[in-house]
mmCIF file of N, CA and C in Angstrom:
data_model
loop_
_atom_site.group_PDB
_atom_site.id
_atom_site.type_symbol
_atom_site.label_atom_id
_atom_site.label_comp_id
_atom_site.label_asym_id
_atom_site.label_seq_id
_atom_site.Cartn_x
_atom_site.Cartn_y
_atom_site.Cartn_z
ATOM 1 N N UNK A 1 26.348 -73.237 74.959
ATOM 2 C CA UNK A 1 26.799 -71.979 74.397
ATOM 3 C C UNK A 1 28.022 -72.263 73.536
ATOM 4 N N UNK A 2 27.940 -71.781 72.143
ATOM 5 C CA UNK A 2 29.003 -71.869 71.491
ATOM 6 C C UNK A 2 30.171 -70.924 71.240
ATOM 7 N N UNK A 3 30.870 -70.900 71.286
ATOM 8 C CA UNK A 3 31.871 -69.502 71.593
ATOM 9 C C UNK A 3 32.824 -69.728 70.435
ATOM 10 N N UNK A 4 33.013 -68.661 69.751
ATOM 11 C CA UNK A 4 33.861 -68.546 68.665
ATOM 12 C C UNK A 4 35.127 -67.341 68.529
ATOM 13 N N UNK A 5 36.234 -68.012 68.594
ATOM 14 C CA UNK A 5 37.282 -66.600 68.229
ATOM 15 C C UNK A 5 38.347 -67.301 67.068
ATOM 16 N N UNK A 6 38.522 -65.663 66.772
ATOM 17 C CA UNK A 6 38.978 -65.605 65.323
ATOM 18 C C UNK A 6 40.129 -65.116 65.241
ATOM 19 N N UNK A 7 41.356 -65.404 64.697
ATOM 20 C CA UNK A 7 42.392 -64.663 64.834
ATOM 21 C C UNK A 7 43.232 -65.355 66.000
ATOM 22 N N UNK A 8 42.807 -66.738 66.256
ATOM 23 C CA UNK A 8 43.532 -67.449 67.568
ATOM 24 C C UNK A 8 44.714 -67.807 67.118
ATOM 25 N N UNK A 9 45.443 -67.435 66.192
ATOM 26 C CA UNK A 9 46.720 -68.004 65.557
ATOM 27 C C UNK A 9 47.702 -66.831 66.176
ATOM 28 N N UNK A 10 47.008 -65.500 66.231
ATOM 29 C CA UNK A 10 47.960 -64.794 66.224
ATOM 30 C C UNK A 10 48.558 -64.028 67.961
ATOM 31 N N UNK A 11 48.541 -62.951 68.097
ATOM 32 C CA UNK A 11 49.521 -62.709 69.319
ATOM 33 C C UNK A 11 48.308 -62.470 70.340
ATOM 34 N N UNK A 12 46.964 -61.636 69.672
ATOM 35 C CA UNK A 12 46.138 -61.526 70.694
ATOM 36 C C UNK A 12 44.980 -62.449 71.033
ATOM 37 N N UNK A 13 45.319 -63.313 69.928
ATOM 38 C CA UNK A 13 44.355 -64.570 69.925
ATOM 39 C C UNK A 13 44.907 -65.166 70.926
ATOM 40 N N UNK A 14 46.226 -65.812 71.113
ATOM 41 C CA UNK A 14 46.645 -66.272 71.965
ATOM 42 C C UNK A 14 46.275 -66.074 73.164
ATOM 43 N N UNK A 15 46.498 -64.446 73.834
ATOM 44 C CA UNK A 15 46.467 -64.127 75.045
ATOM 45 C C UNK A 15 44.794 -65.088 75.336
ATOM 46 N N UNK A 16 43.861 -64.375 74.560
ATOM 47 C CA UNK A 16 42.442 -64.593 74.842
ATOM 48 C C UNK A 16 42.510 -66.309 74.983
ATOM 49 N N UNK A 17 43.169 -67.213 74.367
ATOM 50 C CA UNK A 17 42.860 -68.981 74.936
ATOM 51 C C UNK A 17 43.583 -68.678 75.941
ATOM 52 N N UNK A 18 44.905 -68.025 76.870
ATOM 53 C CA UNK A 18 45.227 -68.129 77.430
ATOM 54 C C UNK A 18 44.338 -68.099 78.497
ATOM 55 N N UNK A 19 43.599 -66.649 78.263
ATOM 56 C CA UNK A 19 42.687 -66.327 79.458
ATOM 57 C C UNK A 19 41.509 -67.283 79.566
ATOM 58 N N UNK A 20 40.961 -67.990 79.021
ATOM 59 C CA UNK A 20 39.853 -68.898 78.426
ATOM 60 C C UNK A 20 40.556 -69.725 79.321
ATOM 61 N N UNK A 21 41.617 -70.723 79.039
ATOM 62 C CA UNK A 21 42.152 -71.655 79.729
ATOM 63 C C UNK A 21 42.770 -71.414 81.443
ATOM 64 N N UNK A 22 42.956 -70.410 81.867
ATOM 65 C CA UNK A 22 42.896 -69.970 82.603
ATOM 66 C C UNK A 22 41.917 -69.869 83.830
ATOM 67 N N UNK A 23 41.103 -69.906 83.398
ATOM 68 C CA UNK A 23 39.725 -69.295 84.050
ATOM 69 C C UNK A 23 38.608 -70.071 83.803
ATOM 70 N N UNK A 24 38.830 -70.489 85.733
ATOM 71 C CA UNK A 24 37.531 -71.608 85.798
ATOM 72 C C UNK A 24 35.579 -71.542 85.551
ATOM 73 N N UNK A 25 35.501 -70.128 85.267
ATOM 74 C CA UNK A 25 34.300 -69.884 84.777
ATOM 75 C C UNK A 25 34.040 -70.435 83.607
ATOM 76 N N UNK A 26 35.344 -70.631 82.373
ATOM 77 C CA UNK A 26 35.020 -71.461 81.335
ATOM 78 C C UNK A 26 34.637 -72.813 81.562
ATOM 79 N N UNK A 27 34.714 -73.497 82.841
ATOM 80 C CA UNK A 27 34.796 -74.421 82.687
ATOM 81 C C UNK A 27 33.386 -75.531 82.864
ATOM 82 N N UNK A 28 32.805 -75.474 81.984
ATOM 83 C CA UNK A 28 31.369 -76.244 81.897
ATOM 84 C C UNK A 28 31.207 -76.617 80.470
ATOM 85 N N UNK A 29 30.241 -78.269 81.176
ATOM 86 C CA UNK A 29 29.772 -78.373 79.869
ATOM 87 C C UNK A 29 29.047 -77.986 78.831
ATOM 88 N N UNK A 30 28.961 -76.880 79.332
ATOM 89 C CA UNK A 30 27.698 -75.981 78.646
ATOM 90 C C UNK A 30 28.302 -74.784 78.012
ATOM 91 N N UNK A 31 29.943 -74.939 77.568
ATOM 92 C CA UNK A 31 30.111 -74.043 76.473
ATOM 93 C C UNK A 31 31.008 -74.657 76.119
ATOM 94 N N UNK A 32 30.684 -74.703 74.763
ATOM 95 C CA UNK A 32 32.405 -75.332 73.505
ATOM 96 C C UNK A 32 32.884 -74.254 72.896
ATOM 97 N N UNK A 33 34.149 -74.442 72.311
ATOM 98 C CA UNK A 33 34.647 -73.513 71.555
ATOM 99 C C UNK A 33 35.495 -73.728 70.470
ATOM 100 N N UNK A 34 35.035 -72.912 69.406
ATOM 101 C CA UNK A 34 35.842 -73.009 67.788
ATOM 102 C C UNK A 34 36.644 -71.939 67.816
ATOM 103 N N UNK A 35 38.067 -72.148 67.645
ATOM 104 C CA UNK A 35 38.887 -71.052 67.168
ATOM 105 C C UNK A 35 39.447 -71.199 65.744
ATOM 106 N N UNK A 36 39.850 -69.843 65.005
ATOM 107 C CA UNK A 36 39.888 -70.132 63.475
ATOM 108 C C UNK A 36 41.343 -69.146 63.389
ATOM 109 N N UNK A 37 41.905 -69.350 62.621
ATOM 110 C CA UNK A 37 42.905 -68.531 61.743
ATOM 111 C C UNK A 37 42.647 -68.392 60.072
ATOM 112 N N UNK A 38 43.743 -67.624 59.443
ATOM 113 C CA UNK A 38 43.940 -67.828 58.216
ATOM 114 C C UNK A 38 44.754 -68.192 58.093
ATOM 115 N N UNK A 39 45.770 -68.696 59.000
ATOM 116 C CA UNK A 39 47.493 -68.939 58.307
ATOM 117 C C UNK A 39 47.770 -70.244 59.760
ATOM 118 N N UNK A 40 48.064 -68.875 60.659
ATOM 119 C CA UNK A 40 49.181 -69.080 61.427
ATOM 120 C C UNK A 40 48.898 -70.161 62.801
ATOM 121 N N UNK A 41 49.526 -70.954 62.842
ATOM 122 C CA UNK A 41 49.339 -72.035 63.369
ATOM 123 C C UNK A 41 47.599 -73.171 63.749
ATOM 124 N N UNK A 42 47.327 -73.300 61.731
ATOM 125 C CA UNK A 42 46.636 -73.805 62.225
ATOM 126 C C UNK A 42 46.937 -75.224 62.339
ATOM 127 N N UNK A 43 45.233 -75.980 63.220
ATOM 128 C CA UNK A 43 45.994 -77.225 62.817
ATOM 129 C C UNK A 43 46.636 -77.614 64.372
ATOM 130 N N UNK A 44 46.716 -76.425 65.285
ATOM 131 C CA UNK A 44 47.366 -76.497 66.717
ATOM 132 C C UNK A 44 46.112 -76.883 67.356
ATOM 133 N N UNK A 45 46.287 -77.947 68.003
ATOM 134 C CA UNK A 45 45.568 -78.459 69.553
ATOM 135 C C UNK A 45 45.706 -77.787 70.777
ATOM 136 N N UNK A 46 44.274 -77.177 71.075
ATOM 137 C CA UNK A 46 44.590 -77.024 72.764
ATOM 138 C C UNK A 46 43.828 -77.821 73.279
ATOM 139 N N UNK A 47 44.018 -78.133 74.776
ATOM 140 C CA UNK A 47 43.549 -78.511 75.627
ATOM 141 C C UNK A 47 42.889 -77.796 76.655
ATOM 142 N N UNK A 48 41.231 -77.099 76.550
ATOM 143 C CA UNK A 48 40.775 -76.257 77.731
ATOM 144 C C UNK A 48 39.624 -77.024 78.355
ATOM 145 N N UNK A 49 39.845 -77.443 79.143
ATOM 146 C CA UNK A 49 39.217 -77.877 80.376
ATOM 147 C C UNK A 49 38.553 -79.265 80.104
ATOM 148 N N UNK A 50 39.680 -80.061 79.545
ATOM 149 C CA UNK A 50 39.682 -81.480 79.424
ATOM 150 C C UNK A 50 38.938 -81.410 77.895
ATOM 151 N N UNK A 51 38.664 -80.853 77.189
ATOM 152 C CA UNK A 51 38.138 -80.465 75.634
ATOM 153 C C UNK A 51 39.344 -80.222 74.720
ATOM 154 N N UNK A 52 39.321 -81.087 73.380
ATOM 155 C CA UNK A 52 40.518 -80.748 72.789
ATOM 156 C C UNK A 52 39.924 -79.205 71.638
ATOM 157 N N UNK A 53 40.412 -78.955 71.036
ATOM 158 C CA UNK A 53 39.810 -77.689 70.457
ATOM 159 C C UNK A 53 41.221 -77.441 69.398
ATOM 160 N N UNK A 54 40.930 -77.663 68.294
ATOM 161 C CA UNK A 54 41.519 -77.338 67.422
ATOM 162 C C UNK A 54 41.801 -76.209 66.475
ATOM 163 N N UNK A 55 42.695 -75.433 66.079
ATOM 164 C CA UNK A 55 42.757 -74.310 65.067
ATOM 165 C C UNK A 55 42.323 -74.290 63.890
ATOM 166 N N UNK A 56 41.002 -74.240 63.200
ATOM 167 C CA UNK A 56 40.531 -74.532 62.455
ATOM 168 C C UNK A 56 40.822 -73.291 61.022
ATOM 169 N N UNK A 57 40.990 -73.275 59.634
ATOM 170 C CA UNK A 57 40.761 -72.482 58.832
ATOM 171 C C UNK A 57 39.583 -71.706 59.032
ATOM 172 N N UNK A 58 39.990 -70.108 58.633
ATOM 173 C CA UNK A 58 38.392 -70.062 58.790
ATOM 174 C C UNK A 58 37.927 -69.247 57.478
ATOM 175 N N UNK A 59 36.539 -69.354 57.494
ATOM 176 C CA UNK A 59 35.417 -69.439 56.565
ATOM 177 C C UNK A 59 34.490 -68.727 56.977
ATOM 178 N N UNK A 60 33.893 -67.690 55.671
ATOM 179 C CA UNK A 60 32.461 -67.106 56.477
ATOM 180 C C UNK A 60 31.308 -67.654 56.472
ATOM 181 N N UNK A 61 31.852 -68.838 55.872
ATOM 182 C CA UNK A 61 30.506 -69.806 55.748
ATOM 183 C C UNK A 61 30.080 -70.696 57.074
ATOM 184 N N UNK A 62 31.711 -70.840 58.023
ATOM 185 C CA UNK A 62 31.871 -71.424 59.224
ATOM 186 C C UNK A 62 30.812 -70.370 60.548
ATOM 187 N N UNK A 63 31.269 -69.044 60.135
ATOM 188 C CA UNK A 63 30.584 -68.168 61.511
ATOM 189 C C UNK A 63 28.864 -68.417 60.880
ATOM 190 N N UNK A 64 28.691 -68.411 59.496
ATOM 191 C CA UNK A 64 27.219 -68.445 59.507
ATOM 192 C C UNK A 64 26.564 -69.531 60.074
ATOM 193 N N UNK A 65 27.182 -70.834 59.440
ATOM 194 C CA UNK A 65 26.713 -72.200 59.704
ATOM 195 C C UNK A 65 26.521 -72.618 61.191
ATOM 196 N N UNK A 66 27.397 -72.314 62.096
ATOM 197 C CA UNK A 66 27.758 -72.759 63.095
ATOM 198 C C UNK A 66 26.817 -72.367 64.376
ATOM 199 N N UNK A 67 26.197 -71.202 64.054
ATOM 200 C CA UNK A 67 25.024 -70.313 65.072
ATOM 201 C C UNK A 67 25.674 -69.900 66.097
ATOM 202 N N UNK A 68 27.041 -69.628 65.853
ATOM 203 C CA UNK A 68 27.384 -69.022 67.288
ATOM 204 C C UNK A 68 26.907 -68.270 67.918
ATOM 205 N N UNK A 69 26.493 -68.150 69.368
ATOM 206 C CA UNK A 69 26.228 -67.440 70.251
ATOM 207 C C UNK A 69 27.107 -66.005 70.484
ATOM 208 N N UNK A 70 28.628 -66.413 70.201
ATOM 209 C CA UNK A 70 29.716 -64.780 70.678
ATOM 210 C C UNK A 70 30.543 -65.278 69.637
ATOM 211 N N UNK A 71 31.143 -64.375 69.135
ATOM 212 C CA UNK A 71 32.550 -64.786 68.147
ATOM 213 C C UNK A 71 33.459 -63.281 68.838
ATOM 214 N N UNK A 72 35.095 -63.495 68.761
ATOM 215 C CA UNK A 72 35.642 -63.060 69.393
ATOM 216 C C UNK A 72 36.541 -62.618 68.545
ATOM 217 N N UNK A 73 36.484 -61.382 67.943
ATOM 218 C CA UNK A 73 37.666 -60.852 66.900
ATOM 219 C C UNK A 73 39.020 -60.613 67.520
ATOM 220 N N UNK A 74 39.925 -60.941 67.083
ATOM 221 C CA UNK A 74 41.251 -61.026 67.226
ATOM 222 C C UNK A 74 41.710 -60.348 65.680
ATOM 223 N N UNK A 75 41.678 -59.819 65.772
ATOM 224 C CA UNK A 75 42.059 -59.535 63.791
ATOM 225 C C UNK A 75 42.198 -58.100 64.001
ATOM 226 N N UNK A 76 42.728 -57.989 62.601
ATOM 227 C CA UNK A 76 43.429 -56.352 62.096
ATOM 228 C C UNK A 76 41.804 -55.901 62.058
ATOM 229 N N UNK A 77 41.796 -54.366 62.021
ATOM 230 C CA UNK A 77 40.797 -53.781 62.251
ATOM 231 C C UNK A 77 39.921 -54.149 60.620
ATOM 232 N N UNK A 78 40.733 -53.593 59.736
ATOM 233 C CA UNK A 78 39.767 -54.327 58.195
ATOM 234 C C UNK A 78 39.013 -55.492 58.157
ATOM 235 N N UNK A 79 39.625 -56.259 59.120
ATOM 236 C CA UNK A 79 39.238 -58.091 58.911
ATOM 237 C C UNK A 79 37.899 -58.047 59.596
ATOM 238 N N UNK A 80 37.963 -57.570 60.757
ATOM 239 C CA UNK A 80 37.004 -57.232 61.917
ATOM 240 C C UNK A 80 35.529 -56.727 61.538
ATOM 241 N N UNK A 81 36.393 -55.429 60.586
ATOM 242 C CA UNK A 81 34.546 -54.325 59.944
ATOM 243 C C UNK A 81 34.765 -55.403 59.230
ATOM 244 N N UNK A 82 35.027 -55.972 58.136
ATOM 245 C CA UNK A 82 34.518 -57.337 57.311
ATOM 246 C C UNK A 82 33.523 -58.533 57.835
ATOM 247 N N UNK A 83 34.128 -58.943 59.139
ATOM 248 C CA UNK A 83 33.583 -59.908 59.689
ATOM 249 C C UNK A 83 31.505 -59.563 60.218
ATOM 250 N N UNK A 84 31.952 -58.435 60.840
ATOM 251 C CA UNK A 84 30.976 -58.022 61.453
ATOM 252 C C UNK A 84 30.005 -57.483 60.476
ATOM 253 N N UNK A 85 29.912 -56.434 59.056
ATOM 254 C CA UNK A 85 29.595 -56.112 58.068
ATOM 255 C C UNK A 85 28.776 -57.257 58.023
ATOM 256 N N UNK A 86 29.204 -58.575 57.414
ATOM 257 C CA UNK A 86 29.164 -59.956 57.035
ATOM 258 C C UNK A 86 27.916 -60.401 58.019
ATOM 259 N N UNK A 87 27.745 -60.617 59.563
ATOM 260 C CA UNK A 87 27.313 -60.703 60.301
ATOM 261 C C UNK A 87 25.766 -59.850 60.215
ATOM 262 N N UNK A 88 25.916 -58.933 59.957
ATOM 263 C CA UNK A 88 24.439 -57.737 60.273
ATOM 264 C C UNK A 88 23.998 -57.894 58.721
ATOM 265 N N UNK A 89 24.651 -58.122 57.500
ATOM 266 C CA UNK A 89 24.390 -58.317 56.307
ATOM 267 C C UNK A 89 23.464 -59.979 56.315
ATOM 268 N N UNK A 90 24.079 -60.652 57.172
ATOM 269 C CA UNK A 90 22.971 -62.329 56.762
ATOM 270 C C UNK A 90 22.477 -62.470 58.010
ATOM 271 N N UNK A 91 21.929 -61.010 59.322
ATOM 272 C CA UNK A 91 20.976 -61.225 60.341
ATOM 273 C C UNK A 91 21.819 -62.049 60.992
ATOM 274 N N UNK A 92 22.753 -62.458 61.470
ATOM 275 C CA UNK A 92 23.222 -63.427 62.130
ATOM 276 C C UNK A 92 22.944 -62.911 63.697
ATOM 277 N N UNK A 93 22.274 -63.633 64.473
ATOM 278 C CA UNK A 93 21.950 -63.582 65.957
ATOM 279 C C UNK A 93 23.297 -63.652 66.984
ATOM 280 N N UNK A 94 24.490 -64.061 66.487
ATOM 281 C CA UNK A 94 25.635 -63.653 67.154
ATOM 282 C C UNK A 94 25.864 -62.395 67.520
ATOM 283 N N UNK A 95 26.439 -62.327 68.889
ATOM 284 C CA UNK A 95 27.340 -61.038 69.350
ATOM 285 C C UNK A 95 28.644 -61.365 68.881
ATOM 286 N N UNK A 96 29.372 -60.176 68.499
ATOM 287 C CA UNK A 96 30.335 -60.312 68.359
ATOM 288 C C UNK A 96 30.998 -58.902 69.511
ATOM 289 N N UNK A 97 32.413 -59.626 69.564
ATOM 290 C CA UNK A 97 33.224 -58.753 70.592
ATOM 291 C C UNK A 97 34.560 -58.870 69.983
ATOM 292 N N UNK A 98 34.467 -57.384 69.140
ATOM 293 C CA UNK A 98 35.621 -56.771 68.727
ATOM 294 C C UNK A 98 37.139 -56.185 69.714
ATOM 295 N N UNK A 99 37.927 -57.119 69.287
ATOM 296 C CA UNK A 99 39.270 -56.097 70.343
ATOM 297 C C UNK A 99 40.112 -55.416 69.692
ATOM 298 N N UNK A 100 39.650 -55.443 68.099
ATOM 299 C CA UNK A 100 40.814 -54.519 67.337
ATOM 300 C C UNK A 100 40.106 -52.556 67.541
ATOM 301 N N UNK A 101 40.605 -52.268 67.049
ATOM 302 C CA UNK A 101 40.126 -50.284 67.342
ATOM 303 C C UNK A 101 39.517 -49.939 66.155
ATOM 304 N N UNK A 102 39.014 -50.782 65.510
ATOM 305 C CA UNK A 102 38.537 -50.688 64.024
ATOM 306 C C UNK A 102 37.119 -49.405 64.179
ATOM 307 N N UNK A 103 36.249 -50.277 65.350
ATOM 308 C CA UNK A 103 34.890 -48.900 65.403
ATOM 309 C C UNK A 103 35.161 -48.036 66.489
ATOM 310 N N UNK A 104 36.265 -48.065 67.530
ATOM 311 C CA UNK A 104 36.589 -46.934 68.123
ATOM 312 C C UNK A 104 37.604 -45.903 67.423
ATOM 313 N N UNK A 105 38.055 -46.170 66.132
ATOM 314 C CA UNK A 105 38.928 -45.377 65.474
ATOM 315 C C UNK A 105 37.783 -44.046 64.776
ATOM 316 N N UNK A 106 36.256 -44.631 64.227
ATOM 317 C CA UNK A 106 35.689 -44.008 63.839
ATOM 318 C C UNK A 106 34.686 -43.104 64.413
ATOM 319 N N UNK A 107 34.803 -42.842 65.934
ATOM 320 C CA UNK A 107 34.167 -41.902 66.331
ATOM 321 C C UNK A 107 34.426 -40.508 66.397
#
């Protein structure tokens, strides 16, 4: 299982590797994980569960290419309807799991 979050540079990205690293349910070989920013600390190494995992730039060419299974928005609500838009626009078989208020703002 490939697991993807976005926005790991910033304050709520953080929390989420925190909780990831945290929590021994992550811990198998049977899921990796890509985290991406646009800016802010990329380029940072973590260490979750003996896996190094790097802060990668990110690209929408990265969530297409990659076949993720979940991608994990961390982002301002604009970035988010972008991402996901993006997602249902090229069929992409990913779930995604929004934590900004971007589609609960619009009900």
């Amino acid at each position: 299982m490939l697991i993807g979050l976005v926005g790991a540079g910033g304050l709520v990205g953080q929390q989420v590797i925190r909780c990831i690293r945290d929590n021994e349910k992550f811990n198998s070989h049977f899921i990796s994980f890509k985290f991406f920013t646009r800016d802010t600390n990329l380029g940072r190494i973590y260490i979750l569960h003996g896996k190094d995992v790097t802060i990668e730039k990110f690209s929408f060419s990265k969530i297409q290419d990659l076949n993720f299974d979940y991608v994990i928005l961390a982002t301002e609500n604009d970035v988010s309807a972008e991402i996901i838009n993006f997602g249902l626009l090229c069929k992409l078989r990913t779930k995604f799991i929004d934590l900004s208020s971007e589609y609960r703002l619009c009900q």
